[in-house]
Short mmCIF file of C-alpha atoms in Angstrom, two decimals:
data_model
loop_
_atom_site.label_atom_id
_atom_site.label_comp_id
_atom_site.label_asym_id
_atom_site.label_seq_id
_atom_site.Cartn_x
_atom_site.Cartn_y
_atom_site.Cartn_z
CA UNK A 200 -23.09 11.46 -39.31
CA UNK A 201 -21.77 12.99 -36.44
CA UNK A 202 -22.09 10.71 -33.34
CA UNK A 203 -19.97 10.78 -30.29
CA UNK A 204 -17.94 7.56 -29.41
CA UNK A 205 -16.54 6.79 -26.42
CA UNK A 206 -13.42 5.21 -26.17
CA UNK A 207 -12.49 3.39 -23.35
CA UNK A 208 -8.84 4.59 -22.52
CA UNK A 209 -5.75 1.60 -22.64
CA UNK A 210 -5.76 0.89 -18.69
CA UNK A 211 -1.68 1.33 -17.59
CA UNK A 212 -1.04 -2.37 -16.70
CA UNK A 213 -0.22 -2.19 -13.30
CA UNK A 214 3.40 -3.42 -12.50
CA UNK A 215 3.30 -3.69 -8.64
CA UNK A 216 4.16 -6.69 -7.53
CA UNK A 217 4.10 -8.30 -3.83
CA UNK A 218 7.90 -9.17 -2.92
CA UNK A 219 9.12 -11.78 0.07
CA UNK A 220 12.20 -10.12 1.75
CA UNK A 221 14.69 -12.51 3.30
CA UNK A 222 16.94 -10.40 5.45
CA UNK A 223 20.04 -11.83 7.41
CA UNK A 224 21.63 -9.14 9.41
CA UNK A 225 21.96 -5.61 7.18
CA UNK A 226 21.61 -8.00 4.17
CA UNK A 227 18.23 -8.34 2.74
CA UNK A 228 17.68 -10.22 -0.64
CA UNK A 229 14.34 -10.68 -2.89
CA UNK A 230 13.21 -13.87 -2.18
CA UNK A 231 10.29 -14.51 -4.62
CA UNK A 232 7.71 -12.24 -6.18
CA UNK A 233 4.13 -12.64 -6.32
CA UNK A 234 1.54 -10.91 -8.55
CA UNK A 235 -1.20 -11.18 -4.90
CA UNK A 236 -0.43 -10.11 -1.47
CA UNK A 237 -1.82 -13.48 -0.52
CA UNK A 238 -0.04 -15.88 -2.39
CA UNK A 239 3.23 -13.92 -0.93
CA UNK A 240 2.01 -14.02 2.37
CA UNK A 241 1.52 -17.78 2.04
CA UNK A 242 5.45 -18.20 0.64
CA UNK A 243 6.69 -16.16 3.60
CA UNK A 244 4.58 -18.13 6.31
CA UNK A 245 5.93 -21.41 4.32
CA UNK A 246 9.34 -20.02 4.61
CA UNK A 247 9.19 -19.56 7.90
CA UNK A 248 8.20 -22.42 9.19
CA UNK A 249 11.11 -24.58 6.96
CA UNK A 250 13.46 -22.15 9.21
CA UNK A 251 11.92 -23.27 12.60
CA UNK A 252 11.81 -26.46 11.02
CA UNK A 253 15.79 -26.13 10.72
CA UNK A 254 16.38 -24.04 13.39
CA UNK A 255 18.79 -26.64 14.88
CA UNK A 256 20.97 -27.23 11.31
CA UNK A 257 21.25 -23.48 11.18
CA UNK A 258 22.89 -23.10 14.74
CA UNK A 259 24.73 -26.47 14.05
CA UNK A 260 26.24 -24.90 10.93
CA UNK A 261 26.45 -21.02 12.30
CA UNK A 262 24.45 -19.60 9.21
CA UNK A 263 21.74 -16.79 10.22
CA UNK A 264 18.56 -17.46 10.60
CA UNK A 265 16.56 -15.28 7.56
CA UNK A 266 13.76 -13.08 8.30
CA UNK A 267 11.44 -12.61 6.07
CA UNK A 268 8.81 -9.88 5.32
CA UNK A 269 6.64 -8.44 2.43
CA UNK A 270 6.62 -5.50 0.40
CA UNK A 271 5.02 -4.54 -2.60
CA UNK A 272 7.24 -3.99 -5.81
CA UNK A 273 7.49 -2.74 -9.17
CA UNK A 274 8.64 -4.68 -11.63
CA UNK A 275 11.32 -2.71 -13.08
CA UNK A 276 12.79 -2.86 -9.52
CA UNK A 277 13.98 -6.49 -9.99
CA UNK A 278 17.30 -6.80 -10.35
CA UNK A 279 18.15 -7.94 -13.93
CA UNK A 280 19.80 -10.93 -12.69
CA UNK A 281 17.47 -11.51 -10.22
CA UNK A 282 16.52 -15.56 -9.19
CA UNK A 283 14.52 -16.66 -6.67
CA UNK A 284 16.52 -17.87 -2.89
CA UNK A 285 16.09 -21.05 -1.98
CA UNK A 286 13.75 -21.80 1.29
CA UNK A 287 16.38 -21.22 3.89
CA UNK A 288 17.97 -18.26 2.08
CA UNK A 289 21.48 -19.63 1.14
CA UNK A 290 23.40 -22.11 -0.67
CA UNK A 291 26.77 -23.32 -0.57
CA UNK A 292 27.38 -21.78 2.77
CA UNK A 293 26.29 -18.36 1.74
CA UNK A 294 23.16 -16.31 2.45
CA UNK A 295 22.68 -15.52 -1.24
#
């Protein structure tokens, strides 16, 4: 009985994920990770617009308006602590 099998080799799961970037100034944060460049390009859009939405709070209050961009990233990347920023990219008074 000698007969050849094939074995399909264990595909690497692949850890890249798609990261929005919220960047104030030199700062830049992780705002949210996505495992699709879609669904993060969707979050940044909606992002976006809550800033022009608030564009006249954040002048009001002198906070920096956040940028935001995407990147792809691995998951070991993440910070260990790492949580997701809120919409407008601070809390408390403090881009986060």
């Amino acid at each position: 009985m000698s007969e050849i099998i094939a074995f399909r080799g264990t595909a690497r799961k692949d850890d890249t994920l798609w990261a929005v970037i919220a960047s104030a100034g030199r700062t830049m944060r992780i705002a949210d990770v996505y495992p699709a460049r879609a669904a993060a390009m969707a979050d940044r859009d909606w992002r976006e617009q809550q800033v022009r939405a608030y564009a006249q709070f954040l002048r009001q209050t002198r906070q920096p308006a956040p940028r935001y961009s995407i990147a792809p990233i691995r998951r070991a990347d993440l910070p260990r602590a790492w949580r997701p920023l809120p919409a407008l990219g601070f809390l408390r008074g403090q881009f986060i």
